Short mmCIF file of C-alpha atoms in Angstrom, two decimals:
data_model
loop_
_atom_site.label_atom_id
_atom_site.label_comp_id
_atom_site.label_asym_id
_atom_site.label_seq_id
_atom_site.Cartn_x
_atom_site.Cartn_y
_atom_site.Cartn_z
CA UNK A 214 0.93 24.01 -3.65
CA UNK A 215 1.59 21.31 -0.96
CA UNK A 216 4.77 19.03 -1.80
CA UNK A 217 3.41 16.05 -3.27
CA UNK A 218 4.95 12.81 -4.06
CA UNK A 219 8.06 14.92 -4.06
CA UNK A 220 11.71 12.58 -4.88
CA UNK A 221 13.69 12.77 -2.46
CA UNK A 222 16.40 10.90 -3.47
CA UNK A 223 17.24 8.70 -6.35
CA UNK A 224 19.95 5.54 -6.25
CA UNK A 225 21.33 3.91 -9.50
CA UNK A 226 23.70 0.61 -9.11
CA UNK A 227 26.49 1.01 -11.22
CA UNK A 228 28.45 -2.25 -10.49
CA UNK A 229 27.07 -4.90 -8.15
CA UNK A 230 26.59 -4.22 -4.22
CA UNK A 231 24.86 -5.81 -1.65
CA UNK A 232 22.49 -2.62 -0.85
CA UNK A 233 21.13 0.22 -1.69
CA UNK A 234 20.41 2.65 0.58
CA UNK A 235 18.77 6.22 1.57
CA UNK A 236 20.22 8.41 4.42
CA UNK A 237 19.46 11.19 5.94
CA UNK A 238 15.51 10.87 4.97
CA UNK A 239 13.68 14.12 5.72
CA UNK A 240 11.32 14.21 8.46
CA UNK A 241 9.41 17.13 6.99
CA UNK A 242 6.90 14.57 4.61
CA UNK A 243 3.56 12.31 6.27
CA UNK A 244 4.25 9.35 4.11
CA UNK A 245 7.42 7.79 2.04
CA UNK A 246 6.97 6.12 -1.13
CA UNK A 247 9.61 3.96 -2.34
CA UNK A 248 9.76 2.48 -6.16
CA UNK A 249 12.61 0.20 -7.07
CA UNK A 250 13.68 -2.10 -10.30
CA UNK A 251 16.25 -4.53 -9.05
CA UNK A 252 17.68 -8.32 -10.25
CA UNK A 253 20.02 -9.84 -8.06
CA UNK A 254 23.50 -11.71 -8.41
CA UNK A 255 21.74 -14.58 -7.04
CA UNK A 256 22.04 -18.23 -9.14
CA UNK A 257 18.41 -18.77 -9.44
CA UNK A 258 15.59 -17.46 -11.41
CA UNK A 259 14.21 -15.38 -8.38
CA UNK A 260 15.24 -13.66 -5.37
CA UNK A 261 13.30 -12.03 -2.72
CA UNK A 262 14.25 -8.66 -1.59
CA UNK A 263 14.39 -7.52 2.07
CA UNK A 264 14.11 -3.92 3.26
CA UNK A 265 15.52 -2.35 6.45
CA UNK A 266 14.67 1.06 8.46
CA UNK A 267 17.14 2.60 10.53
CA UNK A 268 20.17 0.17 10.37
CA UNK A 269 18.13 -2.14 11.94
CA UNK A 270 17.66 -5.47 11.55
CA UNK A 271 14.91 -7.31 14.29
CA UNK A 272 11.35 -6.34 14.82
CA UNK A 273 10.40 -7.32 11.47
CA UNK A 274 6.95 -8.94 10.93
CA UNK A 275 5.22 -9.77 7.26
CA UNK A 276 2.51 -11.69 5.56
CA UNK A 277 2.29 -12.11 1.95
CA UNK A 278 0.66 -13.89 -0.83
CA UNK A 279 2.26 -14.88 -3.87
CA UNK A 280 1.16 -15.74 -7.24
CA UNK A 281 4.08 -17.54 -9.68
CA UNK A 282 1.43 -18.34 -12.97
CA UNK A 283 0.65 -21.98 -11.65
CA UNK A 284 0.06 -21.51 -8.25
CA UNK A 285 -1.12 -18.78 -5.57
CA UNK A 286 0.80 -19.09 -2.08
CA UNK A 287 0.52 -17.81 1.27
CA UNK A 288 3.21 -17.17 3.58
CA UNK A 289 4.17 -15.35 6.97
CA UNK A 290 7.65 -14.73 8.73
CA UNK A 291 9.61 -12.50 11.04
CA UNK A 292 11.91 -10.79 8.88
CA UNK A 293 12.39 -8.20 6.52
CA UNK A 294 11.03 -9.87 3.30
CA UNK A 295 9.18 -7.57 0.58
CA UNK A 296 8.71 -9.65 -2.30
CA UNK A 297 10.18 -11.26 -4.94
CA UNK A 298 12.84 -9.87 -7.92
CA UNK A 299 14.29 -11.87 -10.53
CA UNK A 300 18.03 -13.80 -9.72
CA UNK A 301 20.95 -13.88 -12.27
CA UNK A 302 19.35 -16.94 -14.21
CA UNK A 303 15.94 -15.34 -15.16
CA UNK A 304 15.78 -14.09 -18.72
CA UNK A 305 18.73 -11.65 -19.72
CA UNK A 306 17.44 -8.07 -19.15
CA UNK A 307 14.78 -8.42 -16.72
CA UNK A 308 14.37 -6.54 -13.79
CA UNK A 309 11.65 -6.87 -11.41
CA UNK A 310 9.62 -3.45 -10.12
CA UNK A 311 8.08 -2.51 -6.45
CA UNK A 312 6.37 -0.05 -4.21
CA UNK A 313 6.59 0.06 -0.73
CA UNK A 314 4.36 2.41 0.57
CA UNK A 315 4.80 3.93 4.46
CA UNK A 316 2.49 5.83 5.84
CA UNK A 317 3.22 8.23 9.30
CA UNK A 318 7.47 7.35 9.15
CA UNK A 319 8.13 9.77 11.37
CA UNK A 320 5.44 8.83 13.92
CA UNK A 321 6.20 7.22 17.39
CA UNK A 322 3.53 4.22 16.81
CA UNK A 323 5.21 1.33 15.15
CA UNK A 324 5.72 1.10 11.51
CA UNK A 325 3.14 -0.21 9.02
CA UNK A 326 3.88 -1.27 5.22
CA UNK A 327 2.16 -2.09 2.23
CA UNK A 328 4.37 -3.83 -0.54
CA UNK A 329 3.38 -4.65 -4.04
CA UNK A 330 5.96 -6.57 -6.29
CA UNK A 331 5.77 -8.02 -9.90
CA UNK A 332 8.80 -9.90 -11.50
CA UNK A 333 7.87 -11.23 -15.01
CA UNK A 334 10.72 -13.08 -17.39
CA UNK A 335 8.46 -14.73 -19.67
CA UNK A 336 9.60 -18.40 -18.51
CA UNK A 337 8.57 -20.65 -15.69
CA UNK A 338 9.43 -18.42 -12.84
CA UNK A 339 7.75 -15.40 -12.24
CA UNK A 340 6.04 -14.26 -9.21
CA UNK A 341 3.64 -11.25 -8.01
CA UNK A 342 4.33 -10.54 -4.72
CA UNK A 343 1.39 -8.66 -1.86
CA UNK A 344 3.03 -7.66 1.35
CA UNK A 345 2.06 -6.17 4.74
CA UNK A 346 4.97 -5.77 6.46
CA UNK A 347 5.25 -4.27 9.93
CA UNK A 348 8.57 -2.93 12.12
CA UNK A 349 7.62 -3.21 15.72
CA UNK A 350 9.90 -0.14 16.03
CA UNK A 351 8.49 3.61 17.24
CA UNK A 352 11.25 5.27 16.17
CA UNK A 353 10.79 7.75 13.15
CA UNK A 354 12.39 6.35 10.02
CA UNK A 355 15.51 7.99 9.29
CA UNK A 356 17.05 5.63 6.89
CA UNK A 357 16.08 2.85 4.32
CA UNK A 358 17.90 0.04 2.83
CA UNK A 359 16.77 -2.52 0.42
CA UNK A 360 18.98 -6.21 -0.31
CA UNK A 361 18.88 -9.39 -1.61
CA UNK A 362 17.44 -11.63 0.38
CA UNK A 363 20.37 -14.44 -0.71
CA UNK A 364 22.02 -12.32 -3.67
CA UNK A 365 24.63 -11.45 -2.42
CA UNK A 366 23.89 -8.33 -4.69
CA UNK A 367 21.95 -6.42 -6.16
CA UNK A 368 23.15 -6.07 -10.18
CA UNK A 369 24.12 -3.47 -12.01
CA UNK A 370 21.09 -0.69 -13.29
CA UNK A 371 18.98 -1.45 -10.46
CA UNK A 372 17.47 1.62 -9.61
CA UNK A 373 15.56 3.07 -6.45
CA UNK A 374 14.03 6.21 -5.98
CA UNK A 375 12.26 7.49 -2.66
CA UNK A 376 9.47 9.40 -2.77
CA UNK A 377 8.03 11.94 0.11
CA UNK A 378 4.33 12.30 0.21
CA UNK A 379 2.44 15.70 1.83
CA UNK A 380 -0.83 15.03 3.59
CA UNK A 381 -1.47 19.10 3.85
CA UNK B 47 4.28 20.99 -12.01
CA UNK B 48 1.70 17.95 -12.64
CA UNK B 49 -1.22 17.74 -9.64
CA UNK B 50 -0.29 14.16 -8.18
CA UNK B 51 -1.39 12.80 -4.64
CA UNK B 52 -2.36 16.12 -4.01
CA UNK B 53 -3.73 16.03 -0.48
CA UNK B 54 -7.87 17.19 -0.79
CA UNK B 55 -8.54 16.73 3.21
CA UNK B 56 -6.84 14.21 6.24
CA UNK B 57 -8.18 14.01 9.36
CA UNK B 58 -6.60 12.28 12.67
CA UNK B 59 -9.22 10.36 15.12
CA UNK B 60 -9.18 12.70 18.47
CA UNK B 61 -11.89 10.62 20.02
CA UNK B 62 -12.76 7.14 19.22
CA UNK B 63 -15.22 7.21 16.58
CA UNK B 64 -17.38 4.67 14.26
CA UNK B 65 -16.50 6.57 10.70
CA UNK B 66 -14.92 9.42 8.92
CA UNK B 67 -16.19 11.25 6.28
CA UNK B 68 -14.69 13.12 3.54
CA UNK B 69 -17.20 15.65 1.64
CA UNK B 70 -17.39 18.44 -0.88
CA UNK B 71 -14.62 16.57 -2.60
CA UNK B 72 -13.60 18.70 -5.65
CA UNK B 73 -14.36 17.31 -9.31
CA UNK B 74 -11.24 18.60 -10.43
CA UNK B 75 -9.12 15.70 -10.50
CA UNK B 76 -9.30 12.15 -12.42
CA UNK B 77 -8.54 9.86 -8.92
CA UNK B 78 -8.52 9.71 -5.68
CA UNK B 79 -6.44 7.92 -3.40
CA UNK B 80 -7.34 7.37 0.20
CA UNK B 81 -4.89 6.21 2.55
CA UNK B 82 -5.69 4.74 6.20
CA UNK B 83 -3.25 4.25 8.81
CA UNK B 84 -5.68 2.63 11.72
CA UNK B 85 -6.71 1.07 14.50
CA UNK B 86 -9.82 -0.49 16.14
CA UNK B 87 -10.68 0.75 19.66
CA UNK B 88 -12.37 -2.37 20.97
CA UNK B 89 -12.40 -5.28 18.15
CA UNK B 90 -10.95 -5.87 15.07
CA UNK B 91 -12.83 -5.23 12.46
CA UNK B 92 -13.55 -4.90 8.35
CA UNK B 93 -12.56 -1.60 6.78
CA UNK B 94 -16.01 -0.30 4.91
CA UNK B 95 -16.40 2.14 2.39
CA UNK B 96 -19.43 4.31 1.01
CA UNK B 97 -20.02 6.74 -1.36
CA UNK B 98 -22.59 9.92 -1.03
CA UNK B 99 -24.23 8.64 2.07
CA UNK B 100 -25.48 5.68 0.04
CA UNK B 101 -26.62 3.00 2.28
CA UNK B 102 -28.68 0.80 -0.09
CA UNK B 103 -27.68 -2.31 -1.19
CA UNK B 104 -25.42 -1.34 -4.31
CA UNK B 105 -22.67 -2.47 -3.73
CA UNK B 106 -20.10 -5.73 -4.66
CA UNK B 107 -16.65 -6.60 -3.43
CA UNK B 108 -13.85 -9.60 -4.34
CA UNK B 109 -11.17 -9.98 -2.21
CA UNK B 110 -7.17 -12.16 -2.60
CA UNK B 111 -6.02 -12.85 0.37
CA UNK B 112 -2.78 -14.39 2.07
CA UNK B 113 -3.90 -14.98 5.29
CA UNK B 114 0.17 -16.34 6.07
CA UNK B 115 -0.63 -20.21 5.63
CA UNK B 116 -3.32 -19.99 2.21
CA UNK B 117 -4.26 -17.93 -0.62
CA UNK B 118 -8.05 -17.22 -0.65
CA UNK B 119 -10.54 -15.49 -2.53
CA UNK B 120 -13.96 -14.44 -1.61
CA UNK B 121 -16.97 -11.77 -2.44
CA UNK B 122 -20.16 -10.08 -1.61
CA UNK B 123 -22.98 -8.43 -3.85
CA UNK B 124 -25.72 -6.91 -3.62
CA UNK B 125 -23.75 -5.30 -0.05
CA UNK B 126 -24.22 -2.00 2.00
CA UNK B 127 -20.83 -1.02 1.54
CA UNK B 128 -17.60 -2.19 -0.54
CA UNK B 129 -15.19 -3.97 2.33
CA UNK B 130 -11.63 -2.75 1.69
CA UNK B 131 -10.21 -6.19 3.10
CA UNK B 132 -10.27 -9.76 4.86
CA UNK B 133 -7.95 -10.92 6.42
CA UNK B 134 -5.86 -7.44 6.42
CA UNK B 135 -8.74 -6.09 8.53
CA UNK B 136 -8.37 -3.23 11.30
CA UNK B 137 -6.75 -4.64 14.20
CA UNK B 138 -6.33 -3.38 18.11
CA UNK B 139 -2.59 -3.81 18.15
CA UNK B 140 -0.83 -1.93 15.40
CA UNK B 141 -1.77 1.14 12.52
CA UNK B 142 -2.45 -1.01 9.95
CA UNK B 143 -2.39 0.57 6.38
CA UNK B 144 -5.13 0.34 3.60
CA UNK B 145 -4.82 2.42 0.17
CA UNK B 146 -7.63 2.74 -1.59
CA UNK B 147 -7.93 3.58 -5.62
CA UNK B 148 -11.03 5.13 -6.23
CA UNK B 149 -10.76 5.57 -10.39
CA UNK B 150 -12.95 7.84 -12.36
CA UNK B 151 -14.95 9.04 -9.89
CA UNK B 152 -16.31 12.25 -11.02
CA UNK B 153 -17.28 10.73 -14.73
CA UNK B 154 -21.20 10.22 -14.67
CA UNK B 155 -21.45 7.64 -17.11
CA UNK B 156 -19.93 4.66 -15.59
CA UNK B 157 -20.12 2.53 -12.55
CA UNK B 158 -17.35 3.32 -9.97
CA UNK B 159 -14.63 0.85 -9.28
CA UNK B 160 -12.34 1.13 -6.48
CA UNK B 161 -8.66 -0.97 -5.68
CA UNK B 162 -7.79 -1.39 -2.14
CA UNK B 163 -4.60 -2.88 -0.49
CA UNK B 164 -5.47 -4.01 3.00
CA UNK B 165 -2.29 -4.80 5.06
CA UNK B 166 -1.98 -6.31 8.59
CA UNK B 167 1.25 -8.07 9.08
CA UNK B 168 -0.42 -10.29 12.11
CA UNK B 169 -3.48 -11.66 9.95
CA UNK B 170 -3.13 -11.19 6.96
CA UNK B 171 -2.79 -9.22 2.84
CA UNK B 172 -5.46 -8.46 0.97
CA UNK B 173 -5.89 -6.68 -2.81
CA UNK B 174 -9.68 -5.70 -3.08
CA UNK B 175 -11.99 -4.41 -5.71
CA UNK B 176 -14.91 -2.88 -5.26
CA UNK B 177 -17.97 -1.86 -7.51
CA UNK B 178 -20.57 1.23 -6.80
CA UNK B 179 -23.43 0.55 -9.08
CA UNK B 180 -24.13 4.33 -9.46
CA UNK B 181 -23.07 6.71 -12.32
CA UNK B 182 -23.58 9.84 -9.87
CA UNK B 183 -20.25 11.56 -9.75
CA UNK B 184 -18.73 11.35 -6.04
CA UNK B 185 -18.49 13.65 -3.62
CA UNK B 186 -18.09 12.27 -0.21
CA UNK B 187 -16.50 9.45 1.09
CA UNK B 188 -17.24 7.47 4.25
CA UNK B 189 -15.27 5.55 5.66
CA UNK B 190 -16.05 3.04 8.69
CA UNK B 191 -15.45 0.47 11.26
CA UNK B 192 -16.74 -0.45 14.82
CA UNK B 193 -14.74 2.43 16.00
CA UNK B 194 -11.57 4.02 15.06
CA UNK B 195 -9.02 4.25 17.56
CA UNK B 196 -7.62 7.54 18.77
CA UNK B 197 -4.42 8.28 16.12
CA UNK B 198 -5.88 6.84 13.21
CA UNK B 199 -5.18 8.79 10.59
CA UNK B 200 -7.64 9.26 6.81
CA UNK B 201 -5.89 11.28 3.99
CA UNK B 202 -7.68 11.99 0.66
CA UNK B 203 -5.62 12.31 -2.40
CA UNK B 204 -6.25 13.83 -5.81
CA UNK B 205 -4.77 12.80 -8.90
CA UNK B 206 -4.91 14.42 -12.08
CA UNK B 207 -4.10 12.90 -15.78
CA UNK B 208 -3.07 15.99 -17.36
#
C-alpha cells in the first residue's frame, strides 16, 4: 500500500522555547501535512504564529481572513504569518489547533500553502484563521519551523506533528 | 493500517489543457480529497468542478473570502458547475493550492456536498461549499479552468471511516 499521511516526525514542548522545529524532512513524500496545538508566552489573549522553510526568513507572502465572533477581517502581508493561537492571558488550558497543508515541497516551482487555524477560549477573544501563504523560494523544503509571532515562546505541551503525504 | 488519503489517481498537465478528469473512481472509500497545485496558461481564472459529466444546471456554491483588505461572501445556484473559489482563483504566476472535500460521495440517498480551500497568496483565501443536487453515487470528477498550465498537478484521495 502507498505511504499515506505517514508521521514523520512528532515535537512536544516540554518547557517554553521560542520554536519548534523539523529537520532533516524526507524528500521521498509529494505533499507535507503539518498539525500543531500551540499557546504562546505572549501577554495577550492571542498570538499569531509564523512558520519558516529552510532557515529562511524573506520571500514570504500571505492573505488571510479572520473571523474573532464579532467581526470577519481581511488582511495581507509579506511575512511568515499562519494564523492565530491563543497568548498567556486567554483562558487557562487552551491551546489553539492548525493545519498547514504543502503540496509539491520538494518541487523547484515556488512554494504554495493552505493554512486553517481555530483558537477558541470561550471569552472575548477568539479567532478562526484562513491562510494562503506562499514562499517565493524554489528550493525543496528541507526544514520547517513554527514561532510566535511576538511570544517570545511557545508554552509548554504544545505539540506538532508533520505528516508526509504519497500521491502514488 | 487504516486507508487514509490513499492516493486513487494524480495526473501532472504535460500540455496545456482546459480540464482534467478523474474516472472509474472506486466506491470503496467514504471521501475523497482532491488536491490542486495549479496554474493558468493564459488568464487567471475560477477553479470549476463537475461530477459524472453533468453539465446541467444543478449545481450551487457560497464562497468566504479575504481578498487581503475585506471579508466577503458570495454564491451561485442553479450553476453548471460548483466554483472551488473567488478571490483564491488560478493565477499565471505561482501553483496555487485548492483542497477539495468531496463527503459521502458514493451514498445514493443524499445530495453531495463538497468543502474547498482556495489559496492564492497574491489575491486572495477562500473556504467554499458546494452542493450537487444528484443522489447518483460519483464516479468521475472533472475538474476545469481556461487552461491548465504545464506542471499543474490533480491528486485524488480516498478516505475510509473504518
Amino acid at each position: 500500500m502507498a505511504n499515506t499521511f505517514v508521521k514523520i516526525q512528532t515535537v512536544t514542548v516540554g518547557s517554553a522555547t521560542p520554536t519548534a522545529s523539523f529537520t532533516s524532512i524526507p524528500q521521498t513524500y509529494t505533499d507535507l501535512v503539518l498539525v500543531f496545538s500551540s499557546r504562546t508566552s505572549r501577554a495577550s489573549d492571542s498570538d499569531g504564529m509564523f512558520i519558516t522553510f529552510n532557515s529562511v526568513t524573506t520571500g514570504y507572502t500571505q492573505r488571510d481572513v479572520l473571523g474573532s465572533g464579532t467581526a470577519a477581517v481581511s488582511g495581507n502581508s509579506a511575512t511568515r504569518y499562519i494564523g492565530e493561537t491563543p497568548g498567556n492571558n486567554a483562558t487557562a488550558s487552551v491551546f489553539g489547533n492548525a493545519q498547514v497543508y504543502i503540496p509539491n515541497y520538494t518541487s523547484a516551482n515556488n512554494k504554495s500553502y493552505s493554512v486553517d487555524a481555530v483558537a477558541e477560549d470561550n471569552d472575548s477573544s477568539a479567532y478562526v484563521s484562513l491562510v494562503a501563504g506562499l514562499w517565493s523560494n524554489t528550493a525543496a523544503i528541507t526544514s520547517i519551523s513554527i514561532s510566535p509571532q511576538t511570544g517570545p515562546n511557545l508554552n509548554q505541551y504544545t505539540t506538532a506533528t508533520l505528516y508526509g503525504i504519497k500521491s502514488s | 493500517m487504516p486507508k487514509t488519503y490513499e492516493p486513487i489517481q494524480s495526473q501532472t498537465v504535460g500540455t496545456a489543457t482546459p480540464s482534467v478528469t478523474f474516472t472509474s473512481i472506486p466506491q470503496t472509500y467514504t471521501d475523497l480529497i482532491c488536491v490542486v497545485s495549479a496554474k493558468a496558461a493564459s488568464t487567471a481564472f475560477d477553479l470549476y468542478l463537475q461530477f459524472n459529466g453533468d453539465t446541467g444546471n444543478n449545481y450551487s456554491w457560497t464562497a468566504l473570502s479575504g481578498t487581503g483588505t475585506s471579508a466577503v461572501s458570495t454564491r451561485n445556484s442553479n450553476g453548471p458547475a460548483i466554483q472551488l473559489d473567488n478571490y483564491g482563483s488560478v493565477r499565471t504566476t505561482d501553483f496555487n493550492t485548492n483542497i477539495s472535500h468531496i463527503m459521502n460521495y458514493s451514498n445514493t440517498t443524499t445530495y453531495k456536498t463538497v468543502l474547498a480551500r482556495a489559496n492564492a497568496a497574491s489575491s486572495g483565501v477562500d473556504l467554499n461549499v458546494g452542493l450537487w443536487r444528484n443522489t447518483t453515487a460519483i464516479t468521475s470528477v472533472t475538474l476545469y479552468i481556461n487552461s491548465f498550465a504545464v506542471g499543474s498537478t490533480f491528486t485524488l484521495y480516498g478516505i475510509k471511516a473504518a
